[in-house]
Amino acid sequence: MFSVRFTICLLIALLFPFVLKVFKHVEIYPSLILPAGQNTLSISKKQMSYQYKQIYVTDIHNRRIKINHADFFAPIPIQFSSFILKRNFGLKFTKSSSPVDEAKKTELKHWIDKRIIAQSGPYKELFIVTLKNTISSVDGKLMESKIINEEPIYLN
Amino acid sequence: MKNLSTLINELNTKFWTRVNDSVSLPLESLCCFRIILGFYLLLIQLKTYSWIRYIPDLLYSPPKMSIARFFHSFPDYWLFLAIDMGILIAVLCIIFGIKARLASLLFGVLNIVGCSFNYSFGKIDHDILLYVLLICMSLSNWGTLLAFYPDKKLKGADRSLLLLSVLICFGMFTAGLPKARTWINLDMSSSGFLSWYFRGLSESGRSDLLMPYVLDFPPLLIKSFDFIAVLFELSAFFMLMAGRKFWKLWLLGVVTFHLLNCLLLNIPFVVNFLVYLAFIDFSGLYQRINNYIRQPYVKIILSSVVFLLVLIRLFFILTGNKNNNLLIDTEWDLNFAVLLWVVSIILFIKNIFQNPLSRMETTHTVNATSGRG
């Protein structure tokens, strides 16, 4: 069997990251924490709504085209896409962070260009659009899709 | 003071003895499981990391506390290549039983290092139990039988399953406790289950299998999912302490839970399949595998299959292809996950009616020299 000392050390090693996550919202990697996803959704009315981010581009004819995220981000797993978009592809920086390196910006531009051109051809502008979808809780049908925010991404 | 120390000692011994009663399996079972795990990893679940180097550095956003924090951007391609090659070699050693204990540790550690960078896009995925399994197995004697280059037998190595079971229970506790705070209420106007449902719908745009029918379910049933999930996740420790039958029942419950998640929420989460499979008694297969691998034609066929799979994996690593599963295309992964969870339900139902002690007695009579395959 395991010794008392081992059991206590194990308990501390397991609890410390968990306590940090619960009270400070900081997740250590690696740590033994499984997905909680404790959020709830309000279904008080006959409808439910959720927000998400979507990439759009305007092509050379000024038409707005929706970009397929799975193809765009591959091989990055699709579940990471919303987190990347939240940070505007790493271009969103705080007061404490250093300004974006030009070489890194160029690298990002080439990466994005390649992926968008493969999907929709040459483009003029790139946007990250925050949408709010409202769905009927009775039959699950989409009732409304509203643009909440629209952020252009400048890579030049 | 002495009394307190004795009491703590007694409690500790009681705790681990209880766990041991619930989870212990014959060594032969673990050795068979090692081969099954090795093939499964090689064929279905081998993560690669070389592709990360082709991602722009501006997307690099490591967790606040992680190995990746020591780097300012994604590291050099050669580091990822070394990790991928190390993992591939470790899997081969696990299959063939070449210093399997060390290989398991190598597999676990290299994947955790690789994942530290893989999870540097702003989100941490929770597939750690697979690597925990391999690290736990590095404390076991699973490389002592059915092995080309067997490990030396360690005393007390049967503790590996004990540790794994406690870690699984703790993992479930970390998932259940935060949910309990917000999901356990009689407020019919809020739903945790539907929060997962719509998150999946908006993130992946998926609506397959039974997902389109979820909103037709009665509100009471949808609300009950919140209670079932929390109760189930928080009950792991109790079931482990309650005894072998209860632990097996909980394991059957967990695979059923994953099947339901797959059908209703389109969350396959097959990464934990092997973790639960470790608690199935495979000792009945031991004699059969031992006889088979002595046949020259089986050796040739097995080596050829493994050689072919390794070539494919090498090609994937060198071309930056991150496809984990060699059997099916990604668009079929949900159907595949359903199949996998159904198979595991059948295995766990069989396992409940199996008597491990009689099996243990028969397998321990196996000639000790039959270890070398």
Short mmCIF file of C-alpha atoms in Angstrom, two decimals:
data_model
loop_
_atom_site.label_atom_id
_atom_site.label_comp_id
_atom_site.label_asym_id
_atom_site.label_seq_id
_atom_site.Cartn_x
_atom_site.Cartn_y
_atom_site.Cartn_z
CA MET A 1 0.00 0.00 0.00
CA PHE A 2 0.97 3.64 -0.29
CA SER A 3 2.48 5.40 2.71
CA VAL A 4 0.75 8.23 4.59
CA ARG A 5 3.37 10.66 3.30
CA PHE A 6 2.63 9.64 -0.30
CA THR A 7 -1.13 9.99 0.23
CA ILE A 8 -0.75 13.49 1.70
CA CYS A 9 1.60 14.60 -1.10
CA LEU A 10 -0.83 13.20 -3.67
CA LEU A 11 -3.72 15.06 -2.08
CA ILE A 12 -1.82 18.35 -2.12
CA ALA A 13 -0.64 17.82 -5.71
CA LEU A 14 -4.22 17.17 -6.81
CA LEU A 15 -5.98 19.81 -4.76
CA PHE A 16 -3.65 22.77 -5.35
CA PRO A 17 -4.36 23.17 -9.11
CA PHE A 18 -8.07 22.54 -8.55
CA VAL A 19 -8.36 25.18 -5.81
CA LEU A 20 -6.42 27.60 -8.02
CA LYS A 21 -8.84 26.98 -10.87
CA VAL A 22 -11.98 27.30 -8.78
CA PHE A 23 -10.98 30.42 -6.83
CA LYS A 24 -8.50 32.20 -9.11
CA HIS A 25 -9.68 30.89 -12.52
CA VAL A 26 -6.11 29.94 -13.39
CA GLU A 27 -5.57 26.52 -14.89
CA ILE A 28 -2.19 24.84 -14.59
CA TYR A 29 -1.09 22.48 -17.33
CA PRO A 30 -0.46 19.66 -16.59
CA SER A 31 -2.99 19.20 -13.83
CA LEU A 32 -5.68 16.61 -13.22
CA ILE A 33 -8.76 18.66 -13.99
CA LEU A 34 -11.61 17.44 -16.18
CA PRO A 35 -14.01 19.74 -18.04
CA ALA A 36 -16.72 21.12 -15.74
CA GLY A 37 -18.55 23.50 -18.08
CA GLN A 38 -20.74 24.68 -15.22
CA ASN A 39 -22.48 27.46 -17.16
CA THR A 40 -26.22 27.35 -17.47
CA LEU A 41 -28.54 28.60 -20.16
CA SER A 42 -31.65 30.62 -19.38
CA ILE A 43 -34.79 29.16 -20.93
CA SER A 44 -37.27 31.36 -19.11
CA LYS A 45 -38.94 32.60 -22.27
CA LYS A 46 -39.96 30.62 -25.27
CA GLN A 47 -36.56 31.28 -26.71
CA MET A 48 -32.86 30.81 -26.02
CA SER A 49 -29.93 32.75 -27.30
CA TYR A 50 -26.20 32.26 -27.59
CA GLN A 51 -23.31 34.29 -28.97
CA TYR A 52 -20.45 33.21 -31.18
CA LYS A 53 -17.75 34.68 -33.39
CA GLN A 54 -17.56 34.22 -37.13
CA ILE A 55 -14.99 35.25 -39.74
CA TYR A 56 -16.28 37.14 -42.77
CA VAL A 57 -14.41 38.65 -45.69
CA THR A 58 -15.43 41.09 -48.41
CA ASP A 59 -14.30 39.99 -51.84
CA ILE A 60 -13.17 42.21 -54.69
CA HIS A 61 -16.83 42.76 -55.71
CA ASN A 62 -17.63 43.97 -52.16
CA ARG A 63 -19.65 40.84 -51.44
CA ARG A 64 -19.55 39.54 -47.89
CA ILE A 65 -18.49 35.89 -47.64
CA LYS A 66 -18.73 33.65 -44.58
CA ILE A 67 -15.61 31.61 -43.94
CA ASN A 68 -15.80 27.95 -42.97
CA HIS A 69 -13.89 27.74 -39.68
CA ALA A 70 -13.07 24.03 -39.83
CA ASP A 71 -11.27 24.43 -43.17
CA PHE A 72 -9.77 27.79 -42.25
CA PHE A 73 -8.21 26.72 -38.96
CA ALA A 74 -7.14 23.17 -39.90
CA PRO A 75 -4.94 21.61 -38.59
CA ILE A 76 -5.69 23.66 -35.45
CA PRO A 77 -8.54 21.83 -33.68
CA ILE A 78 -11.87 23.59 -34.27
CA GLN A 79 -12.58 23.91 -30.53
CA PHE A 80 -9.67 26.37 -30.27
CA SER A 81 -11.09 28.70 -32.95
CA SER A 82 -13.31 30.81 -30.68
CA PHE A 83 -10.37 31.41 -28.33
CA ILE A 84 -8.15 32.52 -31.20
CA LEU A 85 -10.88 34.84 -32.49
CA LYS A 86 -11.42 36.30 -29.01
CA ARG A 87 -7.81 37.50 -29.16
CA ASN A 88 -8.21 38.76 -32.75
CA PHE A 89 -5.56 36.30 -33.97
CA GLY A 90 -3.15 37.56 -31.29
CA LEU A 91 -3.44 41.15 -32.50
CA LYS A 92 -5.43 42.26 -29.47
CA PHE A 93 -2.90 43.40 -26.93
CA THR A 94 -3.19 44.93 -23.51
CA LYS A 95 -1.32 47.94 -22.07
CA SER A 96 1.17 45.62 -20.41
CA SER A 97 1.99 43.59 -23.53
CA SER A 98 4.60 44.70 -26.01
CA PRO A 99 3.54 45.94 -29.47
CA VAL A 100 3.07 43.31 -32.14
CA ASP A 101 6.26 42.31 -33.92
CA GLU A 102 6.07 43.19 -37.65
CA ALA A 103 7.70 39.94 -38.78
CA LYS A 104 5.16 37.94 -36.79
CA LYS A 105 2.37 40.04 -38.28
CA THR A 106 3.61 39.31 -41.80
CA GLU A 107 3.79 35.61 -41.00
CA LEU A 108 0.18 35.73 -39.77
CA LYS A 109 -0.94 37.64 -42.86
CA HIS A 110 0.55 35.01 -45.19
CA TRP A 111 -1.09 32.25 -43.17
CA ILE A 112 -4.51 33.93 -43.25
CA ASP A 113 -4.24 34.96 -46.92
CA LYS A 114 -3.43 31.42 -48.00
CA ARG A 115 -6.44 30.01 -46.18
CA ILE A 116 -8.96 32.62 -47.27
CA ILE A 117 -7.85 32.60 -50.90
CA ALA A 118 -8.16 28.79 -50.92
CA GLN A 119 -11.77 29.14 -49.74
CA SER A 120 -13.15 32.26 -51.38
CA GLY A 121 -10.50 33.77 -53.65
CA PRO A 122 -8.85 37.20 -53.27
CA TYR A 123 -10.37 39.43 -50.59
CA LYS A 124 -10.32 43.08 -49.57
CA GLU A 125 -11.23 43.08 -45.92
CA LEU A 126 -11.38 40.65 -43.04
CA PHE A 127 -13.84 40.91 -40.13
CA ILE A 128 -14.48 39.06 -36.92
CA VAL A 129 -18.20 39.33 -36.38
CA THR A 130 -19.91 38.56 -33.06
CA LEU A 131 -23.38 37.16 -33.68
CA LYS A 132 -26.27 36.49 -31.37
CA ASN A 133 -28.55 33.67 -32.44
CA THR A 134 -32.00 33.33 -30.92
CA ILE A 135 -33.56 29.91 -31.12
CA SER A 136 -37.08 28.81 -30.30
CA SER A 137 -37.05 26.52 -27.28
CA VAL A 138 -40.20 24.88 -28.62
CA ASP A 139 -38.97 23.55 -31.94
CA GLY A 140 -35.28 24.54 -31.98
CA LYS A 141 -35.70 26.70 -35.09
CA LEU A 142 -33.53 29.79 -35.59
CA MET A 143 -35.70 32.85 -34.92
CA GLU A 144 -33.16 35.63 -35.26
CA SER A 145 -29.48 36.12 -36.00
CA LYS A 146 -28.22 39.54 -34.96
CA ILE A 147 -24.80 41.13 -35.38
CA ILE A 148 -23.59 42.36 -31.98
CA ASN A 149 -20.15 43.53 -32.95
CA GLU A 150 -17.96 43.71 -36.02
CA GLU A 151 -14.22 44.12 -35.80
CA PRO A 152 -12.07 44.63 -38.89
CA ILE A 153 -8.65 42.98 -38.80
CA TYR A 154 -5.83 45.05 -40.28
CA LEU A 155 -2.79 43.05 -41.21
CA ASN A 156 -0.92 45.56 -43.37
CA MET B 1 0.32 12.51 19.29
CA LYS B 2 1.27 8.90 18.85
CA ASN B 3 -2.39 7.96 18.83
CA LEU B 4 -3.13 10.46 16.09
CA SER B 5 -0.26 9.13 14.00
CA THR B 6 -1.53 5.57 14.46
CA LEU B 7 -5.04 6.64 13.56
CA ILE B 8 -3.86 8.36 10.37
CA ASN B 9 -1.80 5.30 9.50
CA GLU B 10 -4.77 3.03 10.02
CA LEU B 11 -7.05 5.23 7.98
CA ASN B 12 -4.52 5.35 5.17
CA THR B 13 -4.15 1.57 5.14
CA LYS B 14 -7.91 1.08 5.26
CA PHE B 15 -8.41 3.50 2.37
CA TRP B 16 -5.88 1.86 0.05
CA THR B 17 -7.00 -1.65 1.07
CA ARG B 18 -10.56 -0.72 0.14
CA VAL B 19 -9.37 0.63 -3.21
CA ASN B 20 -7.29 -2.50 -3.76
CA ASP B 21 -10.32 -4.70 -3.11
CA SER B 22 -12.27 -2.78 -5.74
CA VAL B 23 -9.77 -2.58 -8.56
CA SER B 24 -7.05 -5.23 -8.32
CA LEU B 25 -6.57 -7.42 -11.38
CA PRO B 26 -4.24 -10.30 -12.25
CA LEU B 27 -0.91 -9.30 -13.74
CA GLU B 28 -1.74 -11.29 -16.87
CA SER B 29 -4.68 -8.97 -17.50
CA LEU B 30 -2.47 -5.88 -17.44
CA CYS B 31 0.04 -7.50 -19.82
CA CYS B 32 -2.74 -8.30 -22.32
CA PHE B 33 -4.12 -4.79 -21.86
CA ARG B 34 -0.65 -3.39 -22.67
CA ILE B 35 -0.74 -5.01 -26.13
CA ILE B 36 -4.35 -3.92 -26.78
CA LEU B 37 -3.48 -0.36 -25.71
CA GLY B 38 -0.36 -0.29 -27.89
CA PHE B 39 -2.26 -1.35 -31.01
CA TYR B 40 -5.12 1.01 -30.24
CA LEU B 41 -2.73 3.94 -29.88
CA LEU B 42 -0.85 3.11 -33.06
CA LEU B 43 -4.01 2.65 -35.09
CA ILE B 44 -6.49 5.12 -33.61
CA GLN B 45 -5.17 7.59 -31.09
CA LEU B 46 -1.63 8.73 -31.73
CA LYS B 47 -1.32 12.47 -31.37
CA THR B 48 1.37 14.26 -33.36
CA TYR B 49 2.77 17.70 -32.68
CA SER B 50 5.02 18.54 -35.67
CA TRP B 51 2.16 20.46 -37.35
CA ILE B 52 2.29 23.09 -34.57
CA ARG B 53 5.50 24.54 -35.99
CA TYR B 54 3.62 25.67 -39.13
CA ILE B 55 1.27 27.87 -37.08
CA PRO B 56 2.07 31.62 -36.89
CA ASP B 57 3.69 32.72 -33.65
CA LEU B 58 1.08 35.44 -33.06
CA LEU B 59 -1.42 32.69 -32.23
CA TYR B 60 0.85 31.54 -29.39
CA SER B 61 -0.93 32.07 -26.08
CA PRO B 62 0.26 29.53 -23.51
CA PRO B 63 -1.59 28.94 -20.21
CA LYS B 64 -0.38 31.12 -17.33
CA MET B 65 1.22 28.12 -15.64
CA SER B 66 2.61 25.63 -18.11
CA ILE B 67 5.89 24.34 -19.53
CA ALA B 68 5.12 26.39 -22.64
CA ARG B 69 5.42 29.61 -20.56
CA PHE B 70 9.21 29.15 -20.70
CA PHE B 71 9.03 29.84 -24.46
CA HIS B 72 8.18 33.14 -26.16
CA SER B 73 6.86 31.49 -29.29
CA PHE B 74 6.30 28.00 -30.69
CA PRO B 75 9.60 26.12 -30.38
CA ASP B 76 11.68 24.83 -33.23
CA TYR B 77 10.37 22.14 -35.59
CA TRP B 78 13.09 19.73 -34.41
CA LEU B 79 11.72 19.68 -30.88
CA PHE B 80 8.29 18.65 -32.11
CA LEU B 81 9.83 16.10 -34.47
CA ALA B 82 11.81 14.62 -31.56
CA ILE B 83 8.62 14.44 -29.46
CA ASP B 84 6.69 12.73 -32.26
CA MET B 85 9.46 10.22 -32.95
CA GLY B 86 9.89 9.54 -29.22
CA ILE B 87 6.17 8.85 -28.87
CA LEU B 88 6.17 6.51 -31.87
CA ILE B 89 9.16 4.56 -30.50
CA ALA B 90 7.50 4.40 -27.07
CA VAL B 91 4.33 2.90 -28.57
CA LEU B 92 6.37 0.27 -30.42
CA CYS B 93 8.16 -0.64 -27.18
CA ILE B 94 4.80 -0.88 -25.38
CA ILE B 95 3.38 -3.25 -28.03
CA PHE B 96 6.40 -5.53 -28.15
CA GLY B 97 7.20 -5.27 -24.45
CA ILE B 98 10.63 -3.74 -24.81
CA LYS B 99 11.28 -2.04 -21.48
CA ALA B 100 7.56 -1.25 -21.42
CA ARG B 101 7.73 0.49 -18.04
CA LEU B 102 10.19 3.10 -19.29
CA ALA B 103 8.33 3.38 -22.62
CA SER B 104 5.06 4.13 -20.80
CA LEU B 105 6.69 6.89 -18.81
CA LEU B 106 8.27 8.29 -21.97
CA PHE B 107 4.89 8.24 -23.76
CA GLY B 108 3.15 10.05 -20.90
CA VAL B 109 5.81 12.69 -20.37
CA LEU B 110 6.40 13.44 -24.08
CA ASN B 111 2.67 13.84 -24.68
CA ILE B 112 2.32 16.19 -21.73
CA VAL B 113 5.18 18.32 -23.09
CA GLY B 114 3.65 18.23 -26.57
CA CYS B 115 0.20 19.10 -25.23
CA SER B 116 1.64 22.07 -23.35
CA PHE B 117 2.25 23.62 -26.79
CA ASN B 118 -0.87 22.15 -28.34
CA TYR B 119 -2.88 23.97 -25.67
CA SER B 120 -1.16 27.27 -26.34
CA PHE B 121 -3.99 28.62 -28.48
CA GLY B 122 -5.93 29.92 -25.47
CA LYS B 123 -7.71 26.72 -24.45
CA ILE B 124 -6.73 23.60 -22.53
CA ASP B 125 -8.33 20.34 -23.62
CA HIS B 126 -8.86 17.74 -20.94
CA ASP B 127 -7.37 14.53 -22.28
CA ILE B 128 -4.86 14.23 -19.44
CA LEU B 129 -6.25 10.93 -18.12
CA LEU B 130 -4.73 9.02 -21.04
CA TYR B 131 -1.25 10.25 -20.10
CA VAL B 132 -2.00 9.67 -16.41
CA LEU B 133 -2.86 6.07 -17.33
CA LEU B 134 0.47 5.57 -19.07
CA ILE B 135 2.41 7.19 -16.22
CA CYS B 136 0.58 4.98 -13.70
CA MET B 137 1.42 1.93 -15.80
CA SER B 138 5.08 2.90 -15.66
CA LEU B 139 4.84 1.86 -11.99
CA SER B 140 3.31 -1.52 -12.88
CA ASN B 141 4.64 -4.89 -13.97
CA TRP B 142 2.76 -4.84 -17.27
CA GLY B 143 5.99 -5.25 -19.19
CA THR B 144 7.02 -8.47 -17.48
CA LEU B 145 4.92 -10.94 -19.50
CA LEU B 146 4.23 -11.28 -23.25
CA ALA B 147 7.35 -9.20 -23.77
CA PHE B 148 10.40 -9.40 -26.01
CA TYR B 149 12.60 -7.64 -23.49
CA PRO B 150 10.70 -8.00 -20.19
CA ASP B 151 10.99 -5.60 -17.29
CA LYS B 152 12.22 -6.90 -13.96
CA LYS B 153 9.34 -7.57 -11.59
CA LEU B 154 8.87 -4.79 -9.05
CA LYS B 155 7.46 -5.34 -5.58
CA GLY B 156 4.19 -3.52 -4.95
CA ALA B 157 3.68 -2.79 -8.64
CA ASP B 158 0.02 -3.78 -8.33
CA ARG B 159 -0.48 -0.31 -6.83
CA SER B 160 -0.57 1.23 -10.32
CA LEU B 161 -4.28 0.45 -10.78
CA LEU B 162 -5.04 1.74 -7.29
CA LEU B 163 -3.44 5.04 -8.10
CA LEU B 164 -5.16 5.23 -11.49
CA SER B 165 -8.60 4.61 -9.99
CA VAL B 166 -8.14 7.32 -7.36
CA LEU B 167 -6.94 9.77 -10.03
CA ILE B 168 -9.98 9.01 -12.21
CA CYS B 169 -12.27 9.62 -9.24
CA PHE B 170 -10.54 12.90 -8.45
CA GLY B 171 -10.81 13.95 -12.10
CA MET B 172 -14.55 13.25 -12.00
CA PHE B 173 -14.81 15.21 -8.77
CA THR B 174 -13.19 18.26 -10.44
CA ALA B 175 -15.78 18.05 -13.21
CA GLY B 176 -18.75 17.47 -10.90
CA LEU B 177 -18.18 19.90 -8.05
CA PRO B 178 -18.29 23.18 -10.05
CA LYS B 179 -21.37 21.86 -11.87
CA ALA B 180 -23.09 21.05 -8.56
CA ARG B 181 -22.92 24.72 -7.54
CA THR B 182 -24.86 25.92 -10.58
CA TRP B 183 -26.70 22.91 -11.98
CA ILE B 184 -28.32 21.48 -8.86
CA ASN B 185 -31.47 23.53 -8.37
CA LEU B 186 -35.16 23.22 -9.08
CA ASP B 187 -35.18 26.24 -11.38
CA MET B 188 -36.75 24.86 -14.53
CA SER B 189 -35.80 28.03 -16.42
CA SER B 190 -32.09 27.21 -16.41
CA SER B 191 -30.28 24.24 -17.92
CA GLY B 192 -26.65 23.23 -17.77
CA PHE B 193 -27.17 20.45 -20.29
CA LEU B 194 -28.56 22.90 -22.85
CA SER B 195 -25.60 25.21 -22.26
CA TRP B 196 -23.34 22.38 -23.52
CA TYR B 197 -25.80 21.70 -26.31
CA PHE B 198 -25.73 25.24 -27.71
CA ARG B 199 -22.01 25.67 -27.18
CA GLY B 200 -21.44 22.60 -29.32
CA LEU B 201 -23.89 23.86 -31.89
CA SER B 202 -22.20 27.26 -32.18
CA GLU B 203 -18.58 26.07 -31.99
CA SER B 204 -18.60 23.06 -34.27
CA GLY B 205 -21.89 23.62 -36.07
CA ARG B 206 -22.58 19.94 -35.59
CA SER B 207 -26.03 18.52 -35.21
CA ASP B 208 -25.77 14.79 -35.87
CA LEU B 209 -27.06 11.54 -34.41
CA LEU B 210 -29.79 12.33 -31.82
CA MET B 211 -28.83 15.99 -31.36
CA PRO B 212 -31.60 17.38 -33.63
CA TYR B 213 -34.21 15.69 -31.39
CA VAL B 214 -32.91 17.05 -28.06
CA LEU B 215 -35.18 20.11 -28.07
CA ASP B 216 -38.20 17.83 -28.47
CA PHE B 217 -37.44 16.22 -25.10
CA PRO B 218 -39.77 17.15 -22.20
CA PRO B 219 -38.31 19.96 -20.01
CA LEU B 220 -38.31 17.64 -17.00
CA LEU B 221 -36.08 15.14 -18.81
CA ILE B 222 -33.70 17.91 -19.90
CA LYS B 223 -33.52 19.20 -16.30
CA SER B 224 -32.91 15.67 -15.02
CA PHE B 225 -29.77 15.45 -17.18
CA ASP B 226 -28.21 18.16 -14.97
CA PHE B 227 -28.84 16.13 -11.83
CA ILE B 228 -27.72 12.83 -13.38
CA ALA B 229 -24.44 14.31 -14.65
CA VAL B 230 -23.53 15.84 -11.27
CA LEU B 231 -24.59 12.81 -9.24
CA PHE B 232 -22.71 10.52 -11.53
CA GLU B 233 -19.47 12.56 -11.49
CA LEU B 234 -19.52 13.05 -7.74
CA SER B 235 -20.35 9.42 -6.98
CA ALA B 236 -17.08 8.01 -8.37
CA PHE B 237 -15.24 8.02 -5.02
CA PHE B 238 -18.17 6.48 -3.16
CA MET B 239 -18.53 3.71 -5.71
CA LEU B 240 -14.79 3.01 -5.55
CA MET B 241 -14.94 2.71 -1.78
CA ALA B 242 -18.15 0.68 -1.82
CA GLY B 243 -16.47 -2.36 -3.36
CA ARG B 244 -15.64 -4.16 -6.58
CA LYS B 245 -19.20 -4.67 -7.81
CA PHE B 246 -20.06 -0.99 -7.29
CA TRP B 247 -16.85 0.16 -9.01
CA LYS B 248 -17.64 -2.05 -11.98
CA LEU B 249 -21.17 -0.65 -12.06
CA TRP B 250 -19.79 2.88 -12.02
CA LEU B 251 -17.46 2.02 -14.90
CA LEU B 252 -20.44 0.68 -16.83
CA GLY B 253 -22.19 3.94 -15.99
CA VAL B 254 -19.29 6.06 -17.20
CA VAL B 255 -19.14 4.44 -20.63
CA THR B 256 -22.93 4.74 -20.94
CA PHE B 257 -22.59 8.40 -19.95
CA HIS B 258 -20.04 8.91 -22.76
CA LEU B 259 -22.33 7.15 -25.24
CA LEU B 260 -25.18 9.50 -24.29
CA ASN B 261 -22.88 12.52 -24.58
CA CYS B 262 -21.93 11.31 -28.02
CA LEU B 263 -25.52 10.76 -29.15
CA LEU B 264 -27.13 13.85 -27.60
CA LEU B 265 -24.31 16.42 -27.58
CA ASN B 266 -22.01 15.05 -30.30
CA ILE B 267 -19.09 14.98 -27.85
CA PRO B 268 -17.15 11.79 -28.71
CA PHE B 269 -14.41 12.05 -25.99
CA VAL B 270 -12.97 8.67 -27.00
CA VAL B 271 -9.65 9.63 -25.46
CA ASN B 272 -10.84 8.15 -22.14
CA PHE B 273 -11.81 4.82 -23.70
CA LEU B 274 -8.46 3.21 -22.83
CA VAL B 275 -8.47 4.64 -19.32
CA TYR B 276 -11.63 2.74 -18.41
CA LEU B 277 -10.57 -0.33 -20.37
CA ALA B 278 -7.63 -0.79 -17.97
CA PHE B 279 -10.12 -2.11 -15.38
CA ILE B 280 -11.43 -4.92 -17.60
CA ASP B 281 -10.07 -8.34 -16.73
CA PHE B 282 -8.28 -9.55 -19.87
CA SER B 283 -6.50 -12.43 -18.17
CA GLY B 284 -8.68 -14.88 -20.10
CA LEU B 285 -6.86 -13.77 -23.24
CA TYR B 286 -3.40 -14.33 -21.76
CA GLN B 287 -2.93 -18.00 -22.62
CA ARG B 288 -4.35 -17.48 -26.11
CA ILE B 289 -2.05 -14.53 -26.88
CA ASN B 290 0.90 -16.38 -25.37
CA ASN B 291 0.28 -19.38 -27.65
CA TYR B 292 -0.34 -17.24 -30.72
CA ILE B 293 2.80 -15.14 -30.50
CA ARG B 294 4.92 -18.27 -30.39
CA GLN B 295 3.74 -19.19 -33.91
CA PRO B 296 6.23 -18.01 -36.56
CA TYR B 297 3.49 -16.97 -39.03
CA VAL B 298 1.78 -14.82 -36.38
CA LYS B 299 5.11 -13.14 -35.65
CA ILE B 300 5.59 -12.36 -39.37
CA ILE B 301 2.04 -11.05 -39.84
CA LEU B 302 2.16 -8.96 -36.67
CA SER B 303 5.55 -7.48 -37.49
CA SER B 304 4.41 -6.64 -41.04
CA VAL B 305 1.22 -4.93 -39.83
CA VAL B 306 3.12 -2.91 -37.23
CA PHE B 307 5.82 -2.03 -39.80
CA LEU B 308 3.15 -0.77 -42.22
CA LEU B 309 1.41 1.27 -39.50
CA VAL B 310 4.72 2.78 -38.42
CA LEU B 311 5.49 3.77 -42.03
CA ILE B 312 2.10 5.54 -42.26
CA ARG B 313 2.65 7.28 -38.93
CA LEU B 314 6.14 8.38 -40.04
CA PHE B 315 4.67 9.80 -43.23
CA PHE B 316 2.07 11.71 -41.17
CA ILE B 317 4.72 13.09 -38.82
CA LEU B 318 7.02 14.25 -41.63
CA THR B 319 4.21 15.84 -43.64
CA GLY B 320 2.63 17.59 -40.64
CA ASN B 321 -0.59 15.57 -40.92
CA LYS B 322 -2.31 15.48 -37.55
CA ASN B 323 -4.84 12.75 -38.31
CA ASN B 324 -4.99 10.57 -35.17
CA ASN B 325 -7.15 7.82 -36.52
CA LEU B 326 -5.85 5.63 -39.34
CA LEU B 327 -9.06 3.61 -39.52
CA ILE B 328 -11.63 6.24 -40.39
CA ASP B 329 -11.98 9.73 -41.77
CA THR B 330 -12.72 12.59 -39.33
CA GLU B 331 -16.27 13.01 -40.65
CA TRP B 332 -17.04 9.52 -39.35
CA ASP B 333 -15.52 10.04 -35.93
CA LEU B 334 -18.88 10.40 -34.17
CA ASN B 335 -20.16 7.11 -35.58
CA PHE B 336 -16.88 5.50 -34.67
CA ALA B 337 -17.16 6.86 -31.13
CA VAL B 338 -20.68 5.43 -30.82
CA LEU B 339 -19.35 2.03 -31.91
CA LEU B 340 -16.49 2.27 -29.43
CA TRP B 341 -18.73 3.16 -26.48
CA VAL B 342 -21.23 0.42 -27.39
CA VAL B 343 -18.37 -2.11 -27.49
CA SER B 344 -17.14 -0.90 -24.10
CA ILE B 345 -20.66 -1.18 -22.63
CA ILE B 346 -20.76 -4.83 -23.76
CA LEU B 347 -17.29 -5.43 -22.29
CA PHE B 348 -18.21 -3.86 -18.96
CA ILE B 349 -21.49 -5.79 -18.71
CA LYS B 350 -19.48 -8.99 -19.28
CA ASN B 351 -16.93 -7.78 -16.74
CA ILE B 352 -19.56 -7.37 -14.03
CA PHE B 353 -20.45 -11.06 -14.24
CA GLN B 354 -16.84 -12.21 -14.33
CA ASN B 355 -15.28 -13.68 -11.20
CA PRO B 356 -11.75 -12.26 -11.01
CA LEU B 357 -10.52 -14.53 -8.24
CA SER B 358 -11.10 -17.79 -10.07
CA ARG B 359 -9.40 -16.26 -13.12
CA MET B 360 -6.47 -15.10 -10.97
CA GLU B 361 -5.96 -18.59 -9.59
CA THR B 362 -5.89 -20.12 -13.03
CA THR B 363 -3.58 -17.54 -14.54
CA HIS B 364 -1.08 -17.63 -11.71
CA THR B 365 -0.41 -21.27 -12.47
CA VAL B 366 0.95 -20.28 -15.85
CA ASN B 367 4.58 -21.24 -16.22
CA ALA B 368 6.74 -18.34 -15.13
CA THR B 369 9.14 -18.93 -18.00
CA SER B 370 6.40 -18.32 -20.56
CA GLY B 371 7.02 -14.59 -20.29
CA ARG B 372 9.20 -14.30 -23.35
CA GLY B 373 7.11 -14.18 -26.50
#
